[in-house]
Amino acid sequence: AEVAEDRILNVPDVKSDVNSLLVQLESNTSQMLAKKTEAMQVNRQKLQRIETDRKGFIAEQQRKINELHNYLDEKLRCIVAEYNKAVEPDVIKVKNNLDRCEEKAQEHKIFISEIQNMRQTFDKRAIPNFIDNVRKSANMLNYYNHLKTVNSTETHTMVYPTHKEDYHPVFDLDINKEVEILANKFRILSTPGVTSQQSYKREDYEEEYGNEEKKHGFPQAQPTQHNVGATPTQNAGAPLNQEKEALRTEERPQLFKSADPVFGPDGGQGEANFQTMDNKLVSVMSPIRKKLRIVRWLSTKIGEYDIENDFWNSVNAQIKKPFLPFSRTVYLPNQDMIVMGGLNDEIPNKPTFSSLVLKITEVPVNVYDSLYVTKQMNNMIIKRGCFTGLYQYGFVFAFGGLNYTHKVLRYCEKYDVENDQWEEIAPMVEPRKNASSCALTSDTIYVFGGSSCQSEVSDKGSNASDSIEQYCISTDTWTLLKIRLDSKISFQVSFKLSETRIILLGGSIKQNSKKSDTYKSNQVLVFDAMEPSIKKCNNLAKDVLSLYPPFYDDGNLYLVDEDESSENPLVVRYNISNLIR
């Protein structure tokens, strides 16, 4: 049989084929093993990364929890300190009463001891010094009557132990409120780029409102019926901010919509202002209070004025260095603030004007508190301060001003808000600082008055201006109008009343004399570009020199009369209901 098989199969060839097959199997299996080994290594690395991420996540959550713990600890410390301060007068009263009672009680104990000794004396059969002891007993009776009279007439400082009723409503923790605060603080901490040491970054939801005007069709700067924050144009009226209620909800992020309609250029109703908040804990509710906001020079604070209660409050912004003096603020339709330029005197004896641009965003933390976060934008092309600026259809304009290189400026530029880009535009006919500007139509902007005095702190001198210039956006050209203001004036506040009229309020007027003095004014003028003409209206209640645009609410303009020495500048109200048409 073996001989037969050998004849059928070639044994050497079979051995060779089998050997080759086994070699191939070994090679293929080795490759499979290598791939599995590589896959094992990759998965081990993934597992290691997952474990590292898990530890990092836990550490990050622990860090945030620690910050919340620190907040609660500080809250407890403040509440306890305030409570102790409140009850301290009563504590002092009670301790004084206690000391007096202890002193009297000790006197009574001594007197009782003396009475007991006298009783022992009279218990004896033979009483020595009988007359003297009787006299002492009589004196004791007199002393007792004295004590009785004192006790009946003595009045202690009354203390009513009603601390629970009196102080708990003030200092007691509101659990629901604190949970809401913690939830929103946790959200802030969870946002990328936000820590307690650095500014809040808004890139996460910036894209949502970047094209806000195009999406929602913001009309040209016009007043609202009630308090929707007025016109987007800076000197034509800044927005009145309305705090929004924050509630727990599982709804998707949504837009903050103002309660009242905005009038479009044709007199009809346009779209209302919107503000995006990428936060599941915040939903649209009715406003809590009306407030206007300004930056406080030489500090890191935002001033908030409560219109209904006539009350100023200061809130620290998330910024390391103080806001520069002689900077200017423009308000965007979404209620962000653009702060530009100013005088930087950080280096002693070497002041210089700045081209710094900051965007300030108010982020509601809860019903009661807001966080003002800042983001540095691209700088202006020219360093400047004491200029006038406004917002118009996606662009922020800066006209004139002052710096140490060019002195009083004719140069102007505009800022593309969406693309964060500055561009030079045509210079004005006349150099001017501390002027007023207002957009009248979608293509025309007017600049009023100002001064060519080269001091940043004064407009005194013969260089104050009464001229008016018109800027055409589409042709990038300036025209010096023949009509002039009634007096040489700077620091006016301007606001668009209609398609042809602008109201001018307050300011600093140059006296019509050889003297170089100026004075604050309460005058109100209405410029009509159609006629053209300038007419006087009822004066303001007080003289006003304002560095901010007017804030419009329900037929009234609110003007902030700047006072650098006061944390609570005067706010003057002026009714324009009969002028709006």
Coordinates of C-alpha atoms in Angstrom, one line a residue:
A1 CA 0.0 0.0 0.0
E2 CA 2.8 2.4 0.9
V3 CA 4.5 1.6 -2.4
A4 CA 1.2 2.4 -4.2
E5 CA 0.8 5.7 -2.3
D6 CA 4.3 6.7 -3.2
R7 CA 3.6 6.1 -6.8
I8 CA 0.4 8.2 -6.5
L9 CA 1.9 11.1 -4.3
N10 CA 5.2 12.7 -4.7
V11 CA 6.2 12.8 -1.0
P12 CA 8.9 15.4 -1.3
D13 CA 6.6 17.8 -3.2
V14 CA 3.9 17.2 -0.6
K15 CA 6.3 17.9 2.2
S16 CA 7.4 21.1 0.5
D17 CA 3.8 22.2 0.0
V18 CA 2.8 21.5 3.5
N19 CA 5.8 23.2 4.8
S20 CA 5.1 26.3 2.7
L21 CA 1.5 26.2 3.9
L22 CA 2.5 26.1 7.5
V23 CA 5.0 28.9 7.0
Q24 CA 2.2 31.0 5.4
L25 CA -0.2 30.2 8.2
E26 CA 2.4 31.1 10.8
S27 CA 3.1 34.4 8.9
N28 CA -0.6 35.3 8.6
T29 CA -1.3 34.4 12.2
S30 CA 1.7 36.4 13.3
Q31 CA 0.3 39.4 11.4
M32 CA -3.1 38.9 13.0
L33 CA -1.4 38.7 16.4
A34 CA 0.6 41.9 15.6
K35 CA -2.7 43.7 14.7
K36 CA -4.4 42.4 17.8
T37 CA -1.4 43.5 19.9
E38 CA -1.5 46.9 18.2
A39 CA -5.2 47.1 18.8
M40 CA -4.7 46.1 22.4
Q41 CA -2.2 48.9 22.8
V42 CA -4.4 51.4 21.2
N43 CA -7.3 50.4 23.4
R44 CA -5.0 50.5 26.5
Q45 CA -4.1 54.1 25.4
K46 CA -7.7 55.0 24.9
L47 CA -8.6 53.5 28.3
Q48 CA -5.7 55.5 29.8
R49 CA -7.0 58.7 28.2
I50 CA -10.5 58.0 29.3
E51 CA -9.2 57.4 32.8
T52 CA -7.2 60.6 32.6
D53 CA -10.2 62.5 31.3
R54 CA -12.3 61.0 34.0
K55 CA -9.9 62.2 36.7
G56 CA -9.7 65.6 35.0
F57 CA -13.4 65.9 34.8
I58 CA -13.8 64.9 38.5
A59 CA -11.0 67.4 39.4
E60 CA -12.7 70.1 37.4
Q61 CA -16.1 69.4 39.0
Q62 CA -14.4 69.4 42.4
R63 CA -12.8 72.7 41.6
K64 CA -16.2 74.2 40.7
I65 CA -17.8 72.7 43.7
N66 CA -15.0 74.1 45.9
E67 CA -15.7 77.6 44.4
L68 CA -19.4 77.1 45.2
H69 CA -18.4 76.0 48.7
N70 CA -16.3 79.2 49.0
Y71 CA -19.3 81.2 47.8
L72 CA -21.5 79.6 50.5
D73 CA -18.8 80.0 53.1
E74 CA -18.5 83.7 52.2
K75 CA -22.3 84.0 52.1
L76 CA -22.5 82.5 55.6
R77 CA -19.7 84.8 56.9
C78 CA -21.5 87.9 55.5
I79 CA -24.9 86.9 56.8
V80 CA -23.5 86.1 60.3
A81 CA -21.6 89.3 60.3
E82 CA -24.6 91.3 59.3
Y83 CA -26.8 89.5 61.8
N84 CA -24.3 90.1 64.6
K85 CA -24.0 93.7 63.7
A86 CA -27.8 94.0 63.8
V87 CA -28.3 92.4 67.2
E88 CA -25.2 93.9 68.8
P89 CA -27.1 96.9 70.3
D90 CA -29.5 94.6 72.0
V91 CA -26.7 92.4 73.2
I92 CA -25.0 95.4 74.8
K93 CA -28.3 96.5 76.4
V94 CA -28.9 93.1 77.9
K95 CA -25.3 92.8 79.2
N96 CA -25.6 96.2 80.8
N97 CA -28.9 95.2 82.5
L98 CA -27.3 91.9 83.6
D99 CA -24.3 93.7 85.1
R100 CA -26.5 96.1 87.0
C101 CA -28.7 93.3 88.3
E102 CA -25.7 91.3 89.5
E103 CA -24.4 94.4 91.3
K104 CA -27.7 95.0 93.0
A105 CA -28.0 91.3 93.9
Q106 CA -24.6 91.4 95.5
E107 CA -25.7 94.5 97.6
H108 CA -28.9 92.6 98.6
K109 CA -26.9 89.6 99.7
I110 CA -24.6 91.7 101.9
F111 CA -27.7 93.5 103.4
I112 CA -29.3 90.1 104.2
S113 CA -26.1 89.0 105.8
E114 CA -26.1 92.1 108.0
I115 CA -29.8 91.5 108.9
Q116 CA -29.1 87.9 109.9
N117 CA -26.2 89.0 112.1
M118 CA -28.4 91.5 113.8
R119 CA -31.1 88.9 114.4
Q120 CA -28.5 86.7 116.1
T121 CA -27.6 89.6 118.3
F122 CA -31.2 90.1 119.4
D123 CA -31.7 86.4 120.0
K124 CA -29.3 86.6 122.9
R125 CA -30.6 87.1 126.4
A126 CA -28.1 89.8 127.2
I127 CA -27.8 92.3 124.3
P128 CA -24.7 94.3 124.5
N129 CA -24.9 97.9 123.3
F130 CA -28.6 97.6 123.2
I131 CA -29.3 101.2 122.2
D132 CA -26.8 101.1 119.4
N133 CA -28.1 97.9 118.0
V134 CA -31.7 99.2 118.0
R135 CA -30.5 102.3 116.2
K136 CA -28.7 100.0 113.6
S137 CA -31.9 98.0 113.2
A138 CA -33.8 101.3 112.5
N139 CA -31.2 102.2 110.0
M140 CA -31.7 98.8 108.3
L141 CA -35.4 99.5 108.1
N142 CA -34.7 102.9 106.4
Y143 CA -32.2 101.3 104.0
Y144 CA -34.8 98.6 103.2
N145 CA -37.3 101.3 102.4
H146 CA -34.7 103.0 100.2
L147 CA -34.0 99.7 98.3
K148 CA -37.7 99.1 97.9
T149 CA -38.2 102.6 96.5
V150 CA -35.3 102.3 94.2
N151 CA -36.4 98.9 92.9
S152 CA -39.9 100.2 92.2
T153 CA -38.7 103.3 90.3
E154 CA -35.6 102.0 88.6
T155 CA -36.1 101.5 84.9
H156 CA -33.9 99.2 82.9
T157 CA -33.3 99.7 79.1
M158 CA -36.1 97.7 77.6
V159 CA -35.1 94.9 75.2
Y160 CA -37.7 93.0 73.2
P161 CA -36.4 89.6 72.2
T162 CA -37.9 89.6 68.8
H163 CA -34.8 89.0 66.8
K164 CA -36.3 86.0 65.0
E165 CA -39.2 88.0 63.8
D166 CA -37.2 91.2 63.1
Y167 CA -34.1 89.9 61.4
H168 CA -34.8 86.5 59.9
P169 CA -36.7 87.9 57.0
V170 CA -33.7 90.1 56.2
F171 CA -30.8 87.8 56.8
D172 CA -32.3 84.3 56.5
L173 CA -31.2 82.3 53.5
D174 CA -33.7 81.9 50.8
I175 CA -33.0 78.3 49.7
N176 CA -34.8 78.6 46.3
K177 CA -32.9 81.8 45.5
E178 CA -29.5 80.3 46.6
V179 CA -30.1 77.1 44.6
E180 CA -30.8 79.3 41.6
I181 CA -27.7 81.4 42.2
L182 CA -25.6 78.3 42.6
A183 CA -27.0 76.7 39.4
N184 CA -26.3 79.8 37.4
K185 CA -22.8 80.2 38.9
F186 CA -22.1 76.6 38.0
R187 CA -23.2 77.4 34.5
I188 CA -20.8 80.3 34.3
L189 CA -18.0 78.2 35.7
S190 CA -18.8 75.4 33.2
T191 CA -18.5 77.8 30.2
P192 CA -15.2 77.4 28.3
G193 CA -12.6 80.0 29.3
V194 CA -14.3 81.2 32.4
T195 CA -12.6 81.1 35.8
S196 CA -12.7 83.4 38.7
Q197 CA -9.5 84.9 37.6
Q198 CA -10.2 85.6 33.9
S199 CA -12.9 87.2 31.7
Y200 CA -15.9 85.3 30.5
K201 CA -15.6 84.4 26.8
R202 CA -18.7 84.6 24.7
E203 CA -17.6 82.8 21.6
D204 CA -19.9 79.9 22.5
Y205 CA -23.0 81.9 21.6
E206 CA -21.5 84.9 19.8
E207 CA -22.2 83.2 16.4
E208 CA -25.9 83.2 17.3
Y209 CA -26.2 87.0 17.5
G210 CA -23.4 88.0 15.1
N211 CA -25.8 88.5 12.3
E212 CA -28.6 89.6 14.6
E213 CA -29.5 92.7 12.7
K214 CA -29.8 90.8 9.4
K215 CA -31.8 87.9 11.0
H216 CA -34.2 90.1 12.9
G217 CA -34.3 93.2 10.6
F218 CA -33.3 95.9 13.2
P219 CA -34.8 99.2 11.9
Q220 CA -32.8 102.3 11.8
A221 CA -32.4 104.0 15.1
Q222 CA -35.9 104.9 16.4
P223 CA -37.4 105.2 19.8
T224 CA -39.6 102.5 21.3
Q225 CA -43.1 102.9 22.7
H226 CA -42.1 102.0 26.2
N227 CA -38.7 100.9 27.5
V228 CA -37.2 98.6 25.0
G229 CA -34.1 100.3 25.0
A230 CA -34.5 103.0 22.6
T231 CA -32.4 103.5 19.5
P232 CA -29.3 101.6 18.6
T233 CA -27.5 104.8 17.6
Q234 CA -25.2 105.9 20.3
N235 CA -26.0 109.6 20.5
A236 CA -29.5 109.0 19.2
G237 CA -30.4 107.1 22.3
A238 CA -28.9 104.2 24.2
P239 CA -30.8 101.1 25.2
L240 CA -32.5 100.8 28.5
N241 CA -31.5 97.4 29.9
Q242 CA -34.2 95.2 31.4
E243 CA -33.3 92.5 33.7
K244 CA -34.9 89.1 32.9
E245 CA -36.2 86.7 35.3
A246 CA -34.4 83.4 35.5
L247 CA -36.2 80.1 35.9
R248 CA -35.4 76.5 35.8
T249 CA -36.5 75.0 32.5
E250 CA -35.6 72.2 30.2
E251 CA -36.4 74.2 27.1
R252 CA -33.8 74.8 24.4
P253 CA -31.8 78.0 24.5
Q254 CA -33.9 80.9 23.2
L255 CA -33.7 84.6 22.5
F256 CA -34.4 87.4 25.0
K257 CA -37.1 89.5 23.4
S258 CA -37.9 93.0 24.5
A259 CA -41.5 93.5 25.6
D260 CA -42.3 96.4 23.4
P261 CA -42.2 97.0 19.6
V262 CA -39.6 99.2 17.9
F263 CA -40.8 101.8 15.4
G264 CA -39.3 101.5 12.0
P265 CA -38.2 104.4 9.8
D266 CA -41.6 104.4 8.1
G267 CA -43.4 104.8 11.4
G268 CA -44.6 101.2 11.5
Q269 CA -43.5 98.6 13.9
G270 CA -40.3 96.8 13.2
E271 CA -38.7 93.8 14.9
A272 CA -38.0 94.1 18.6
N273 CA -34.5 93.9 20.1
F274 CA -33.3 90.4 20.8
Q275 CA -30.5 89.1 23.0
T276 CA -29.1 85.5 22.8
M277 CA -28.4 83.6 26.1
D278 CA -27.2 80.1 25.6
N279 CA -28.4 78.9 28.9
K280 CA -31.0 76.3 29.7
L281 CA -31.7 77.8 33.1
V282 CA -32.8 81.1 31.6
S283 CA -36.1 81.7 29.8
V284 CA -38.0 84.7 28.6
M285 CA -40.0 86.4 31.3
S286 CA -41.3 89.9 32.1
P287 CA -38.6 92.5 33.1
I288 CA -37.8 93.0 36.8
R289 CA -36.7 96.6 36.6
K290 CA -35.6 99.3 34.1
K291 CA -32.1 100.4 34.3
L292 CA -29.5 102.3 32.4
R293 CA -25.8 101.5 32.4
I294 CA -22.6 103.5 32.1
V295 CA -18.9 102.8 32.6
R296 CA -17.2 104.6 35.5
W297 CA -13.9 106.1 34.4
L298 CA -10.8 105.3 36.5
S299 CA -12.5 102.3 38.0
T300 CA -13.5 98.8 37.0
K301 CA -17.2 99.5 37.8
I302 CA -20.4 99.6 35.8
G303 CA -22.9 102.1 37.1
E304 CA -26.5 100.9 37.0
Y305 CA -29.3 103.4 37.5
D306 CA -32.7 102.1 38.5
I307 CA -35.1 104.5 36.8
E308 CA -38.2 103.5 38.8
N309 CA -36.5 103.8 42.2
D310 CA -34.1 106.6 41.3
F311 CA -31.1 104.6 42.7
W312 CA -27.5 104.1 41.5
N313 CA -25.7 100.8 42.0
S314 CA -22.1 99.9 41.1
V315 CA -21.1 96.5 39.8
N316 CA -17.6 95.3 39.2
A317 CA -16.9 94.4 35.6
Q318 CA -14.7 91.4 34.7
I319 CA -11.7 93.6 33.8
K320 CA -8.2 93.9 35.3
K321 CA -7.5 97.6 34.5
P322 CA -9.7 100.6 35.1
F323 CA -11.8 102.1 32.3
L324 CA -9.9 105.0 30.7
P325 CA -11.0 108.6 31.2
F326 CA -12.1 110.4 28.0
S327 CA -13.2 107.1 26.4
R328 CA -16.5 106.9 24.7
T329 CA -19.3 104.3 24.9
V330 CA -21.5 103.1 22.1
Y331 CA -24.5 100.8 22.8
L332 CA -25.4 98.0 20.4
P333 CA -28.9 96.7 19.6
N334 CA -28.3 93.6 21.7
Q335 CA -27.4 95.8 24.7
D336 CA -23.7 95.1 24.5
M337 CA -21.5 98.2 25.1
I338 CA -18.5 99.1 23.0
V339 CA -16.0 101.2 25.0
M340 CA -13.3 102.9 22.8
G341 CA -10.2 105.0 23.2
G342 CA -9.4 107.2 26.2
L343 CA -6.4 108.6 28.0
N344 CA -3.9 106.1 29.4
D345 CA -1.7 107.6 32.1
E346 CA -0.5 104.3 33.5
I347 CA 3.1 105.5 33.0
P348 CA 3.7 108.5 35.3
N349 CA 4.3 111.8 33.5
K350 CA 3.9 110.0 30.1
P351 CA 0.2 110.0 29.3
T352 CA -0.9 108.8 25.9
F353 CA -4.2 108.4 24.2
S354 CA -5.4 104.8 23.5
S355 CA -6.9 102.9 20.6
L356 CA -8.2 100.2 22.9
V357 CA -11.6 98.7 22.1
L358 CA -13.6 96.6 24.6
K359 CA -16.9 94.9 24.3
I360 CA -18.9 94.6 27.5
T361 CA -21.7 92.0 27.8
E362 CA -24.1 91.7 30.6
V363 CA -24.8 88.1 31.5
P364 CA -27.7 87.6 33.9
V365 CA -26.6 85.2 36.7
N366 CA -30.0 85.2 38.4
V367 CA -33.0 87.4 39.0
Y368 CA -31.0 89.7 41.2
D369 CA -27.4 89.7 39.8
S370 CA -25.6 90.2 36.5
L371 CA -22.1 89.6 35.5
Y372 CA -20.4 92.1 33.2
V373 CA -17.8 90.4 31.1
T374 CA -15.3 92.1 28.7
K375 CA -13.7 91.0 25.5
Q376 CA -10.9 93.0 23.8
M377 CA -11.6 93.7 20.2
N378 CA -9.3 94.9 17.4
N379 CA -7.9 98.4 18.2
M380 CA -8.9 101.5 16.4
I381 CA -6.7 102.7 13.7
I382 CA -6.0 106.1 15.3
K383 CA -5.5 106.6 19.1
R384 CA -8.1 109.1 20.3
G385 CA -10.2 110.4 23.2
C386 CA -12.9 113.0 23.6
F387 CA -14.5 112.0 20.3
T388 CA -18.1 111.3 19.3
G389 CA -19.3 107.9 18.2
L390 CA -22.5 106.1 17.3
Y391 CA -23.9 102.8 16.0
Q392 CA -25.6 102.6 12.6
Y393 CA -26.6 99.4 10.7
G394 CA -23.8 97.0 11.8
F395 CA -21.1 99.7 12.1
V396 CA -19.7 101.8 14.9
F397 CA -18.5 105.2 13.8
A398 CA -15.8 107.4 15.5
F399 CA -15.6 111.1 14.6
G400 CA -12.8 113.5 15.5
G401 CA -11.4 113.7 19.0
L402 CA -8.0 114.4 20.3
N403 CA -4.6 112.9 20.6
Y404 CA -1.0 114.1 21.3
T405 CA 0.2 113.4 17.8
H406 CA -2.4 115.2 15.6
K407 CA -3.9 117.4 18.3
V408 CA -7.6 118.0 17.6
L409 CA -8.7 115.5 14.9
R410 CA -10.5 115.6 11.6
Y411 CA -9.9 111.9 11.1
C412 CA -12.7 109.4 11.3
E413 CA -13.1 105.6 11.1
K414 CA -15.8 102.9 11.3
Y415 CA -15.9 99.5 12.9
D416 CA -17.5 96.4 11.4
V417 CA -19.1 94.8 14.4
E418 CA -19.6 91.4 12.8
N419 CA -16.1 91.1 11.4
D420 CA -14.3 93.0 14.1
Q421 CA -12.5 95.2 11.6
W422 CA -11.8 98.9 11.6
E423 CA -11.7 101.0 8.4
E424 CA -10.7 104.6 7.8
I425 CA -13.4 106.9 6.3
A426 CA -13.2 110.5 4.9
P427 CA -12.1 113.1 7.4
M428 CA -14.4 115.9 8.5
V429 CA -14.2 119.4 7.1
E430 CA -13.2 120.9 10.5
P431 CA -11.3 119.3 13.3
R432 CA -13.4 118.9 16.5
K433 CA -13.6 117.2 19.8
N434 CA -16.4 116.7 22.3
A435 CA -18.9 117.1 19.5
S436 CA -22.3 115.4 19.2
S437 CA -23.4 113.0 16.5
C438 CA -26.7 111.5 15.4
A439 CA -27.8 109.4 12.5
L440 CA -30.9 110.8 10.8
T441 CA -31.4 108.4 7.9
S442 CA -29.8 105.1 6.8
D443 CA -27.3 107.2 4.8
T444 CA -26.8 110.4 6.7
I445 CA -25.1 111.3 9.9
Y446 CA -24.9 114.8 11.4
V447 CA -22.1 116.1 13.7
F448 CA -22.9 119.2 15.8
G449 CA -20.6 121.7 17.5
G450 CA -17.6 120.6 19.5
S451 CA -14.3 122.4 20.0
S452 CA -10.8 122.6 18.6
C453 CA -9.3 123.5 21.9
Q454 CA -6.3 121.2 22.5
S455 CA -7.0 120.5 26.2
E456 CA -8.7 117.2 26.9
V457 CA -10.2 118.5 30.1
S458 CA -11.6 121.9 28.9
D459 CA -13.3 123.5 26.0
K460 CA -12.5 127.0 27.2
G461 CA -11.1 129.4 24.6
S462 CA -12.2 130.9 21.3
N463 CA -12.1 127.6 19.4
A464 CA -15.5 126.3 20.3
S465 CA -17.6 125.5 17.3
D466 CA -21.2 126.3 16.2
S467 CA -20.9 124.5 12.9
I468 CA -22.8 121.4 11.6
E469 CA -21.4 118.8 9.3
Q470 CA -23.3 116.2 7.3
Y471 CA -21.7 112.8 6.5
C472 CA -23.0 110.7 3.5
I473 CA -22.3 107.0 4.2
S474 CA -22.7 105.8 0.6
T475 CA -20.4 108.4 -1.0
D476 CA -18.1 108.7 2.0
T477 CA -18.2 112.5 1.8
W478 CA -18.6 115.4 4.3
T479 CA -20.6 118.6 3.8
L480 CA -20.3 121.7 6.0
L481 CA -23.8 123.1 6.3
K482 CA -24.5 126.8 6.0
I483 CA -26.9 126.8 9.0
R484 CA -25.2 127.1 12.3
L485 CA -26.1 126.5 16.0
D486 CA -27.3 129.5 18.1
S487 CA -24.1 129.4 20.1
K488 CA -20.7 127.8 20.1
I489 CA -21.3 124.6 22.1
S490 CA -19.8 121.2 22.9
F491 CA -20.9 118.2 24.9
Q492 CA -24.4 118.3 23.5
V493 CA -26.7 115.3 23.7
S494 CA -28.5 114.4 20.5
F495 CA -31.5 112.2 19.7
K496 CA -33.5 111.5 16.6
L497 CA -37.1 112.6 16.8
S498 CA -38.3 111.8 13.3
E499 CA -37.0 111.3 9.8
T500 CA -36.1 115.0 9.5
R501 CA -35.5 116.2 13.1
I502 CA -32.9 115.8 15.8
I503 CA -33.2 117.2 19.3
L504 CA -30.1 118.7 21.0
L505 CA -29.9 119.0 24.8
G506 CA -27.6 120.7 27.3
G507 CA -23.9 121.1 26.7
S508 CA -21.1 123.5 27.4
I509 CA -21.6 126.9 25.8
K510 CA -18.9 129.4 25.0
Q511 CA -19.9 132.9 26.2
N512 CA -20.3 135.5 23.5
S513 CA -17.7 137.8 24.9
K514 CA -14.0 138.3 24.8
K515 CA -13.7 136.1 27.9
S516 CA -12.7 132.4 27.4
D517 CA -15.2 131.0 30.0
T518 CA -17.8 128.4 29.2
Y519 CA -20.9 127.4 31.2
K520 CA -23.2 124.4 31.4
S521 CA -26.5 124.8 29.7
N522 CA -30.0 123.7 30.0
Q523 CA -31.1 124.7 26.5
V524 CA -33.0 122.4 24.2
L525 CA -32.9 122.8 20.4
V526 CA -34.6 121.0 17.6
F527 CA -32.6 120.8 14.3
D528 CA -34.8 120.2 11.2
A529 CA -32.7 119.0 8.3
M530 CA -35.5 119.5 5.7
E531 CA -36.1 123.2 6.2
P532 CA -33.3 123.6 7.4
S533 CA -33.9 125.3 10.8
I534 CA -33.0 125.3 14.5
K535 CA -35.8 126.1 17.0
K536 CA -35.7 126.4 20.7
C537 CA -37.9 124.2 23.0
N538 CA -38.6 124.2 26.7
N539 CA -35.4 124.1 28.7
L540 CA -34.2 121.2 30.8
A541 CA -35.0 121.4 34.5
K542 CA -31.2 121.6 35.2
D543 CA -28.0 122.4 33.4
V544 CA -26.6 119.2 31.9
L545 CA -23.2 118.3 30.6
S546 CA -23.3 114.6 29.6
L547 CA -20.7 112.2 28.3
Y548 CA -23.3 109.6 27.4
P549 CA -26.1 109.3 25.0
P550 CA -29.7 109.9 26.2
F551 CA -31.6 106.9 27.4
Y552 CA -35.2 106.7 26.1
D553 CA -38.1 105.3 28.0
D554 CA -41.9 105.8 27.6
G555 CA -41.7 109.3 26.0
N556 CA -38.9 110.5 28.3
L557 CA -35.2 111.0 27.7
Y558 CA -32.8 110.4 30.6
L559 CA -29.6 112.4 30.6
V560 CA -26.7 111.5 32.9
D561 CA -25.0 114.7 34.1
E562 CA -21.5 113.5 34.6
D563 CA -19.8 114.3 37.9
E564 CA -16.4 112.5 38.3
S565 CA -16.4 113.1 42.0
S566 CA -19.7 111.3 42.6
E567 CA -20.7 107.7 42.5
N568 CA -24.3 108.9 42.0
P569 CA -24.4 111.4 39.1
L570 CA -27.5 113.4 38.6
V571 CA -30.0 112.0 36.1
V572 CA -32.3 114.6 34.4
R573 CA -35.5 113.6 32.7
Y574 CA -37.0 115.4 29.7
N575 CA -40.3 114.6 28.2
I576 CA -40.4 114.5 24.4
S577 CA -43.8 112.9 23.9
N578 CA -45.2 116.0 22.1
L579 CA -42.1 116.2 19.9
I580 CA -42.1 112.6 18.5
R581 CA -43.9 112.2 15.3

